[in-house]
Amino acid sequence: MKFFIDTANLDQIKEAQDMGILDGVTTNPSLMAKEGIKGEEKVKQHYIDICNIVDGDVSAEVIATDYEGIIKEGEALAALHEQIVVKVPMIKEGVKAIKYFSSKGIRTNCTLIFSAGQALLAAKAGATYISPFLGRLDDISTDGLNLIDEIRTIFDNYLFETEILAASIRHPMHIIECAKIGADVMTGPLSAITALLNHPLTDIGLEKFLADHAKNE
Ligand code: G3P
């Protein structure tokens, strides 16, 4: 499973990249705003800065919601860097734009997926990735992992090449469960990724190894 980090914070992206486990980055307008990145030129430069830190794909989201606007913005974003994947919302105009981008060899990530039907439409349009938001489904008492499972079954039934990018990951167990289901990618905060490191028996075991080693010095 590929590990993407869901942030526009350059320090966190560097930290994940330095760990040697990072395969890409996802951003969204909320995450860009959180970092105080405003204005078209600053936003574009920030995407380039992210691409220069990480080796893999970097999702950059369009703001437009009309077909022509999505195409114009998406083409400009894709031209910024070869690692850019154009993130397009799951709306009718977005599906149409994904079909266009696909025909032009521009890679896409269809975002705000909350149902298997939406995932199927985006895959048929030729999306490179689809992003089901499992944490936000959990937030409304709906099983987000079940959606990942349904989409996995559908994509496997028809050999869709579209990758399932499990998004809105909130904690390490989401990552483990997505890996068990067979999500192609997960994107989450650095805290959920580094939480995978932790086990009290590792800490106790290491402490004992070092103490025993010190006795022999
Ligand atoms: O970037 C999309 C998704 O991962 C958002 O996550 O935590 O805002 O629901 P969250």
PDB file of N, CA and C in Angstrom, residues 106-186:
ATOM      1  N   ILE A 106      -3.617  13.529 -18.675  1.00  0.00           N
ATOM      2  CA  ILE A 106      -3.462  14.256 -17.396  1.00  0.00           C
ATOM      3  C   ILE A 106      -4.070  13.402 -16.292  1.00  0.00           C
ATOM      4  N   ARG A 107      -3.259  13.133 -15.268  1.00  0.00           N
ATOM      5  CA  ARG A 107      -3.717  12.238 -14.193  1.00  0.00           C
ATOM      6  C   ARG A 107      -4.643  12.975 -13.222  1.00  0.00           C
ATOM      7  N   THR A 108      -5.625  12.235 -12.687  1.00  0.00           N
ATOM      8  CA  THR A 108      -6.641  12.861 -11.836  1.00  0.00           C
ATOM      9  C   THR A 108      -6.878  12.062 -10.548  1.00  0.00           C
ATOM     10  N   ASN A 109      -7.370  12.791  -9.557  1.00  0.00           N
ATOM     11  CA  ASN A 109      -7.805  12.198  -8.297  1.00  0.00           C
ATOM     12  C   ASN A 109      -9.217  12.726  -8.043  1.00  0.00           C
ATOM     13  N   CYS A 110     -10.213  11.857  -8.147  1.00  0.00           N
ATOM     14  CA  CYS A 110     -11.594  12.296  -7.925  1.00  0.00           C
ATOM     15  C   CYS A 110     -11.872  12.291  -6.425  1.00  0.00           C
ATOM     16  N   THR A 111     -12.167  13.483  -5.891  1.00  0.00           N
ATOM     17  CA  THR A 111     -12.282  13.651  -4.446  1.00  0.00           C
ATOM     18  C   THR A 111     -13.737  13.780  -4.009  1.00  0.00           C
ATOM     19  N   LEU A 112     -13.927  13.684  -2.696  1.00  0.00           N
ATOM     20  CA  LEU A 112     -15.263  13.772  -2.075  1.00  0.00           C
ATOM     21  C   LEU A 112     -16.151  12.613  -2.525  1.00  0.00           C
ATOM     22  N   ILE A 113     -15.569  11.400  -2.490  1.00  0.00           N
ATOM     23  CA  ILE A 113     -16.307  10.177  -2.815  1.00  0.00           C
ATOM     24  C   ILE A 113     -16.916   9.610  -1.510  1.00  0.00           C
ATOM     25  N   PHE A 114     -18.226   9.437  -1.518  1.00  0.00           N
ATOM     26  CA  PHE A 114     -18.905   8.916  -0.329  1.00  0.00           C
ATOM     27  C   PHE A 114     -19.798   7.714  -0.629  1.00  0.00           C
ATOM     28  N   SER A 115     -19.778   7.244  -1.886  1.00  0.00           N
ATOM     29  CA  SER A 115     -20.588   6.061  -2.207  1.00  0.00           C
ATOM     30  C   SER A 115     -19.897   5.244  -3.291  1.00  0.00           C
ATOM     31  N   ALA A 116     -20.270   3.965  -3.366  1.00  0.00           N
ATOM     32  CA  ALA A 116     -19.690   3.071  -4.374  1.00  0.00           C
ATOM     33  C   ALA A 116     -20.082   3.531  -5.776  1.00  0.00           C
ATOM     34  N   GLY A 117     -21.302   4.057  -5.916  1.00  0.00           N
ATOM     35  CA  GLY A 117     -21.758   4.539  -7.218  1.00  0.00           C
ATOM     36  C   GLY A 117     -20.894   5.686  -7.725  1.00  0.00           C
ATOM     37  N   GLN A 118     -20.535   6.594  -6.817  1.00  0.00           N
ATOM     38  CA  GLN A 118     -19.663   7.710  -7.209  1.00  0.00           C
ATOM     39  C   GLN A 118     -18.297   7.179  -7.650  1.00  0.00           C
ATOM     40  N   ALA A 119     -17.778   6.197  -6.918  1.00  0.00           N
ATOM     41  CA  ALA A 119     -16.473   5.613  -7.264  1.00  0.00           C
ATOM     42  C   ALA A 119     -16.522   4.964  -8.641  1.00  0.00           C
ATOM     43  N   LEU A 120     -17.625   4.272  -8.924  1.00  0.00           N
ATOM     44  CA  LEU A 120     -17.788   3.588 -10.208  1.00  0.00           C
ATOM     45  C   LEU A 120     -17.819   4.598 -11.360  1.00  0.00           C
ATOM     46  N   LEU A 121     -18.545   5.692 -11.169  1.00  0.00           N
ATOM     47  CA  LEU A 121     -18.615   6.730 -12.213  1.00  0.00           C
ATOM     48  C   LEU A 121     -17.234   7.317 -12.499  1.00  0.00           C
ATOM     49  N   ALA A 122     -16.505   7.629 -11.432  1.00  0.00           N
ATOM     50  CA  ALA A 122     -15.175   8.240 -11.603  1.00  0.00           C
ATOM     51  C   ALA A 122     -14.223   7.272 -12.300  1.00  0.00           C
ATOM     52  N   ALA A 123     -14.323   5.987 -11.944  1.00  0.00           N
ATOM     53  CA  ALA A 123     -13.458   4.979 -12.578  1.00  0.00           C
ATOM     54  C   ALA A 123     -13.793   4.849 -14.059  1.00  0.00           C
ATOM     55  N   LYS A 124     -15.099   4.852 -14.380  1.00  0.00           N
ATOM     56  CA  LYS A 124     -15.508   4.758 -15.785  1.00  0.00           C
ATOM     57  C   LYS A 124     -15.018   5.964 -16.596  1.00  0.00           C
ATOM     58  N   ALA A 125     -14.943   7.121 -15.941  1.00  0.00           N
ATOM     59  CA  ALA A 125     -14.454   8.324 -16.629  1.00  0.00           C
ATOM     60  C   ALA A 125     -12.932   8.286 -16.813  1.00  0.00           C
ATOM     61  N   GLY A 126     -12.269   7.360 -16.099  1.00  0.00           N
ATOM     62  CA  GLY A 126     -10.815   7.218 -16.283  1.00  0.00           C
ATOM     63  C   GLY A 126      -9.965   7.883 -15.215  1.00  0.00           C
ATOM     64  N   ALA A 127     -10.549   8.075 -14.013  1.00  0.00           N
ATOM     65  CA  ALA A 127      -9.761   8.684 -12.932  1.00  0.00           C
ATOM     66  C   ALA A 127      -8.550   7.809 -12.593  1.00  0.00           C
ATOM     67  N   THR A 128      -7.437   8.457 -12.306  1.00  0.00           N
ATOM     68  CA  THR A 128      -6.237   7.726 -11.867  1.00  0.00           C
ATOM     69  C   THR A 128      -6.448   7.214 -10.438  1.00  0.00           C
ATOM     70  N   TYR A 129      -6.979   8.100  -9.607  1.00  0.00           N
ATOM     71  CA  TYR A 129      -7.292   7.760  -8.213  1.00  0.00           C
ATOM     72  C   TYR A 129      -8.728   8.180  -7.919  1.00  0.00           C
ATOM     73  N   ILE A 130      -9.366   7.485  -6.964  1.00  0.00           N
ATOM     74  CA  ILE A 130     -10.603   7.999  -6.369  1.00  0.00           C
ATOM     75  C   ILE A 130     -10.356   8.077  -4.868  1.00  0.00           C
ATOM     76  N   SER A 131     -10.899   9.123  -4.248  1.00  0.00           N
ATOM     77  CA  SER A 131     -10.665   9.336  -2.813  1.00  0.00           C
ATOM     78  C   SER A 131     -11.944   9.202  -1.995  1.00  0.00           C
ATOM     79  N   PRO A 132     -12.245   8.002  -1.503  1.00  0.00           N
ATOM     80  CA  PRO A 132     -13.352   7.868  -0.554  1.00  0.00           C
ATOM     81  C   PRO A 132     -12.922   8.396   0.823  1.00  0.00           C
ATOM     82  N   PHE A 133     -13.783   9.222   1.434  1.00  0.00           N
ATOM     83  CA  PHE A 133     -13.454   9.875   2.714  1.00  0.00           C
ATOM     84  C   PHE A 133     -13.999   9.020   3.863  1.00  0.00           C
ATOM     85  N   LEU A 134     -13.232   8.079   4.324  1.00  0.00           N
ATOM     86  CA  LEU A 134     -13.784   7.140   5.306  1.00  0.00           C
ATOM     87  C   LEU A 134     -14.008   7.755   6.682  1.00  0.00           C
ATOM     88  N   GLY A 135     -13.131   8.646   7.114  1.00  0.00           N
ATOM     89  CA  GLY A 135     -13.303   9.269   8.436  1.00  0.00           C
ATOM     90  C   GLY A 135     -14.574  10.095   8.520  1.00  0.00           C
ATOM     91  N   ARG A 136     -14.877  10.805   7.430  1.00  0.00           N
ATOM     92  CA  ARG A 136     -16.081  11.651   7.460  1.00  0.00           C
ATOM     93  C   ARG A 136     -17.348  10.799   7.454  1.00  0.00           C
ATOM     94  N   LEU A 137     -17.288   9.593   6.877  1.00  0.00           N
ATOM     95  CA  LEU A 137     -18.440   8.683   6.977  1.00  0.00           C
ATOM     96  C   LEU A 137     -18.568   8.177   8.408  1.00  0.00           C
ATOM     97  N   ASP A 138     -17.429   7.800   9.010  1.00  0.00           N
ATOM     98  CA  ASP A 138     -17.466   7.367  10.417  1.00  0.00           C
ATOM     99  C   ASP A 138     -18.074   8.460  11.299  1.00  0.00           C
ATOM    100  N   ASP A 139     -17.742   9.717  10.961  1.00  0.00           N
ATOM    101  CA  ASP A 139     -18.246  10.859  11.750  1.00  0.00           C
ATOM    102  C   ASP A 139     -19.768  10.911  11.775  1.00  0.00           C
ATOM    103  N   ILE A 140     -20.411  10.381  10.726  1.00  0.00           N
ATOM    104  CA  ILE A 140     -21.896  10.414  10.716  1.00  0.00           C
ATOM    105  C   ILE A 140     -22.474   9.008  10.935  1.00  0.00           C
ATOM    106  N   SER A 141     -21.736   8.216  11.717  1.00  0.00           N
ATOM    107  CA  SER A 141     -22.197   6.876  12.125  1.00  0.00           C
ATOM    108  C   SER A 141     -22.445   5.944  10.947  1.00  0.00           C
ATOM    109  N   THR A 142     -21.609   6.075   9.913  1.00  0.00           N
ATOM    110  CA  THR A 142     -21.679   5.172   8.759  1.00  0.00           C
ATOM    111  C   THR A 142     -20.305   4.525   8.627  1.00  0.00           C
ATOM    112  N   ASP A 143     -20.278   3.235   8.275  1.00  0.00           N
ATOM    113  CA  ASP A 143     -19.010   2.509   8.277  1.00  0.00           C
ATOM    114  C   ASP A 143     -18.165   2.856   7.047  1.00  0.00           C
ATOM    115  N   GLY A 144     -17.180   3.734   7.251  1.00  0.00           N
ATOM    116  CA  GLY A 144     -16.324   4.166   6.145  1.00  0.00           C
ATOM    117  C   GLY A 144     -15.529   3.019   5.537  1.00  0.00           C
ATOM    118  N   LEU A 145     -15.059   2.101   6.383  1.00  0.00           N
ATOM    119  CA  LEU A 145     -14.258   0.972   5.870  1.00  0.00           C
ATOM    120  C   LEU A 145     -15.087   0.073   4.957  1.00  0.00           C
ATOM    121  N   ASN A 146     -16.394  -0.026   5.247  1.00  0.00           N
ATOM    122  CA  ASN A 146     -17.276  -0.831   4.402  1.00  0.00           C
ATOM    123  C   ASN A 146     -17.302  -0.278   2.972  1.00  0.00           C
ATOM    124  N   LEU A 147     -17.253   1.048   2.863  1.00  0.00           N
ATOM    125  CA  LEU A 147     -17.232   1.658   1.526  1.00  0.00           C
ATOM    126  C   LEU A 147     -15.943   1.277   0.782  1.00  0.00           C
ATOM    127  N   ILE A 148     -14.817   1.295   1.481  1.00  0.00           N
ATOM    128  CA  ILE A 148     -13.530   0.920   0.840  1.00  0.00           C
ATOM    129  C   ILE A 148     -13.639  -0.531   0.334  1.00  0.00           C
ATOM    130  N   ASP A 149     -14.223  -1.374   1.160  1.00  0.00           N
ATOM    131  CA  ASP A 149     -14.395  -2.794   0.816  1.00  0.00           C
ATOM    132  C   ASP A 149     -15.290  -2.959  -0.428  1.00  0.00           C
ATOM    133  N   GLU A 150     -16.406  -2.224  -0.457  1.00  0.00           N
ATOM    134  CA  GLU A 150     -17.326  -2.301  -1.610  1.00  0.00           C
ATOM    135  C   GLU A 150     -16.628  -1.872  -2.901  1.00  0.00           C
ATOM    136  N   ILE A 151     -15.897  -0.778  -2.806  1.00  0.00           N
ATOM    137  CA  ILE A 151     -15.216  -0.251  -4.008  1.00  0.00           C
ATOM    138  C   ILE A 151     -14.141  -1.242  -4.473  1.00  0.00           C
ATOM    139  N   ARG A 152     -13.422  -1.859  -3.508  1.00  0.00           N
ATOM    140  CA  ARG A 152     -12.395  -2.852  -3.869  1.00  0.00           C
ATOM    141  C   ARG A 152     -13.022  -3.996  -4.682  1.00  0.00           C
ATOM    142  N   THR A 153     -14.190  -4.471  -4.189  1.00  0.00           N
ATOM    143  CA  THR A 153     -14.880  -5.571  -4.877  1.00  0.00           C
ATOM    144  C   THR A 153     -15.265  -5.161  -6.300  1.00  0.00           C
ATOM    145  N   ILE A 154     -15.861  -3.983  -6.425  1.00  0.00           N
ATOM    146  CA  ILE A 154     -16.321  -3.523  -7.749  1.00  0.00           C
ATOM    147  C   ILE A 154     -15.142  -3.348  -8.712  1.00  0.00           C
ATOM    148  N   PHE A 155     -14.087  -2.715  -8.241  1.00  0.00           N
ATOM    149  CA  PHE A 155     -12.933  -2.479  -9.127  1.00  0.00           C
ATOM    150  C   PHE A 155     -12.284  -3.810  -9.537  1.00  0.00           C
ATOM    151  N   ASP A 156     -12.241  -4.757  -8.604  1.00  0.00           N
ATOM    152  CA  ASP A 156     -11.648  -6.067  -8.927  1.00  0.00           C
ATOM    153  C   ASP A 156     -12.547  -6.840  -9.908  1.00  0.00           C
ATOM    154  N   ASN A 157     -13.872  -6.694  -9.758  1.00  0.00           N
ATOM    155  CA  ASN A 157     -14.805  -7.392 -10.664  1.00  0.00           C
ATOM    156  C   ASN A 157     -14.560  -7.019 -12.118  1.00  0.00           C
ATOM    157  N   TYR A 158     -14.206  -5.752 -12.341  1.00  0.00           N
ATOM    158  CA  TYR A 158     -14.100  -5.249 -13.716  1.00  0.00           C
ATOM    159  C   TYR A 158     -12.678  -4.844 -14.098  1.00  0.00           C
ATOM    160  N   LEU A 159     -11.721  -5.165 -13.221  1.00  0.00           N
ATOM    161  CA  LEU A 159     -10.309  -4.872 -13.469  1.00  0.00           C
ATOM    162  C   LEU A 159     -10.067  -3.392 -13.793  1.00  0.00           C
ATOM    163  N   PHE A 160     -10.782  -2.518 -13.082  1.00  0.00           N
ATOM    164  CA  PHE A 160     -10.503  -1.083 -13.234  1.00  0.00           C
ATOM    165  C   PHE A 160      -9.083  -0.801 -12.762  1.00  0.00           C
ATOM    166  N   GLU A 161      -8.374   0.043 -13.495  1.00  0.00           N
ATOM    167  CA  GLU A 161      -7.007   0.390 -13.082  1.00  0.00           C
ATOM    168  C   GLU A 161      -6.993   1.559 -12.096  1.00  0.00           C
ATOM    169  N   THR A 162      -8.117   2.231 -11.956  1.00  0.00           N
ATOM    170  CA  THR A 162      -8.232   3.347 -11.003  1.00  0.00           C
ATOM    171  C   THR A 162      -7.817   2.880  -9.608  1.00  0.00           C
ATOM    172  N   GLU A 163      -6.946   3.676  -8.952  1.00  0.00           N
ATOM    173  CA  GLU A 163      -6.466   3.277  -7.624  1.00  0.00           C
ATOM    174  C   GLU A 163      -7.366   3.840  -6.524  1.00  0.00           C
ATOM    175  N   ILE A 164      -7.625   2.992  -5.543  1.00  0.00           N
ATOM    176  CA  ILE A 164      -8.428   3.417  -4.386  1.00  0.00           C
ATOM    177  C   ILE A 164      -7.501   4.113  -3.400  1.00  0.00           C
ATOM    178  N   LEU A 165      -7.740   5.416  -3.218  1.00  0.00           N
ATOM    179  CA  LEU A 165      -6.923   6.229  -2.316  1.00  0.00           C
ATOM    180  C   LEU A 165      -7.773   6.505  -1.079  1.00  0.00           C
ATOM    181  N   ALA A 166      -7.609   5.694  -0.067  1.00  0.00           N
ATOM    182  CA  ALA A 166      -8.423   5.845   1.147  1.00  0.00           C
ATOM    183  C   ALA A 166      -8.036   7.150   1.837  1.00  0.00           C
ATOM    184  N   ALA A 167      -9.000   8.079   1.902  1.00  0.00           N
ATOM    185  CA  ALA A 167      -8.732   9.418   2.441  1.00  0.00           C
ATOM    186  C   ALA A 167      -9.524   9.645   3.720  1.00  0.00           C
ATOM    187  N   SER A 168      -9.252  10.804   4.338  1.00  0.00           N
ATOM    188  CA  SER A 168      -9.891  11.133   5.606  1.00  0.00           C
ATOM    189  C   SER A 168      -9.578  10.051   6.644  1.00  0.00           C
ATOM    190  N   ILE A 169      -8.338   9.585   6.591  1.00  0.00           N
ATOM    191  CA  ILE A 169      -7.819   8.631   7.584  1.00  0.00           C
ATOM    192  C   ILE A 169      -7.608   9.405   8.883  1.00  0.00           C
ATOM    193  N   ARG A 170      -7.997   8.821   9.995  1.00  0.00           N
ATOM    194  CA  ARG A 170      -7.913   9.553  11.260  1.00  0.00           C
ATOM    195  C   ARG A 170      -6.940   8.933  12.262  1.00  0.00           C
ATOM    196  N   HIS A 171      -6.674   7.620  12.141  1.00  0.00           N
ATOM    197  CA  HIS A 171      -5.869   6.954  13.173  1.00  0.00           C
ATOM    198  C   HIS A 171      -5.208   5.698  12.582  1.00  0.00           C
ATOM    199  N   PRO A 172      -4.241   5.112  13.301  1.00  0.00           N
ATOM    200  CA  PRO A 172      -3.482   3.983  12.730  1.00  0.00           C
ATOM    201  C   PRO A 172      -4.334   2.767  12.373  1.00  0.00           C
ATOM    202  N   MET A 173      -5.423   2.519  13.122  1.00  0.00           N
ATOM    203  CA  MET A 173      -6.244   1.341  12.784  1.00  0.00           C
ATOM    204  C   MET A 173      -6.949   1.505  11.440  1.00  0.00           C
ATOM    205  N   HIS A 174      -7.264   2.755  11.059  1.00  0.00           N
ATOM    206  CA  HIS A 174      -7.799   2.974   9.711  1.00  0.00           C
ATOM    207  C   HIS A 174      -6.786   2.481   8.676  1.00  0.00           C
ATOM    208  N   ILE A 175      -5.511   2.765   8.922  1.00  0.00           N
ATOM    209  CA  ILE A 175      -4.462   2.379   7.955  1.00  0.00           C
ATOM    210  C   ILE A 175      -4.366   0.851   7.877  1.00  0.00           C
ATOM    211  N   ILE A 176      -4.349   0.201   9.037  1.00  0.00           N
ATOM    212  CA  ILE A 176      -4.244  -1.265   9.075  1.00  0.00           C
ATOM    213  C   ILE A 176      -5.443  -1.904   8.367  1.00  0.00           C
ATOM    214  N   GLU A 177      -6.637  -1.401   8.677  1.00  0.00           N
ATOM    215  CA  GLU A 177      -7.846  -1.999   8.074  1.00  0.00           C
ATOM    216  C   GLU A 177      -7.876  -1.758   6.560  1.00  0.00           C
ATOM    217  N   CYS A 178      -7.447  -0.589   6.128  1.00  0.00           N
ATOM    218  CA  CYS A 178      -7.397  -0.322   4.675  1.00  0.00           C
ATOM    219  C   CYS A 178      -6.397  -1.251   3.996  1.00  0.00           C
ATOM    220  N   ALA A 179      -5.285  -1.523   4.676  1.00  0.00           N
ATOM    221  CA  ALA A 179      -4.282  -2.440   4.106  1.00  0.00           C
ATOM    222  C   ALA A 179      -4.863  -3.842   3.994  1.00  0.00           C
ATOM    223  N   LYS A 180      -5.655  -4.255   5.020  1.00  0.00           N
ATOM    224  CA  LYS A 180      -6.273  -5.592   4.981  1.00  0.00           C
ATOM    225  C   LYS A 180      -7.276  -5.704   3.828  1.00  0.00           C
ATOM    226  N   ILE A 181      -8.019  -4.633   3.592  1.00  0.00           N
ATOM    227  CA  ILE A 181      -9.024  -4.643   2.516  1.00  0.00           C
ATOM    228  C   ILE A 181      -8.346  -4.619   1.144  1.00  0.00           C
ATOM    229  N   GLY A 182      -7.193  -3.952   1.095  1.00  0.00           N
ATOM    230  CA  GLY A 182      -6.482  -3.875  -0.184  1.00  0.00           C
ATOM    231  C   GLY A 182      -6.619  -2.529  -0.869  1.00  0.00           C
ATOM    232  N   ALA A 183      -6.805  -1.452  -0.079  1.00  0.00           N
ATOM    233  CA  ALA A 183      -6.760  -0.105  -0.672  1.00  0.00           C
ATOM    234  C   ALA A 183      -5.372   0.069  -1.297  1.00  0.00           C
ATOM    235  N   ASP A 184      -5.309   0.727  -2.442  1.00  0.00           N
ATOM    236  CA  ASP A 184      -4.013   0.896  -3.115  1.00  0.00           C
ATOM    237  C   ASP A 184      -3.140   1.922  -2.402  1.00  0.00           C
ATOM    238  N   VAL A 185      -3.806   2.928  -1.857  1.00  0.00           N
ATOM    239  CA  VAL A 185      -3.115   4.061  -1.241  1.00  0.00           C
ATOM    240  C   VAL A 185      -3.895   4.487  -0.011  1.00  0.00           C
ATOM    241  N   MET A 186      -3.195   5.010   0.985  1.00  0.00           N
ATOM    242  CA  MET A 186      -3.911   5.698   2.059  1.00  0.00           C
ATOM    243  C   MET A 186      -3.296   7.073   2.190  1.00  0.00           C
TER     244      MET A 186
END
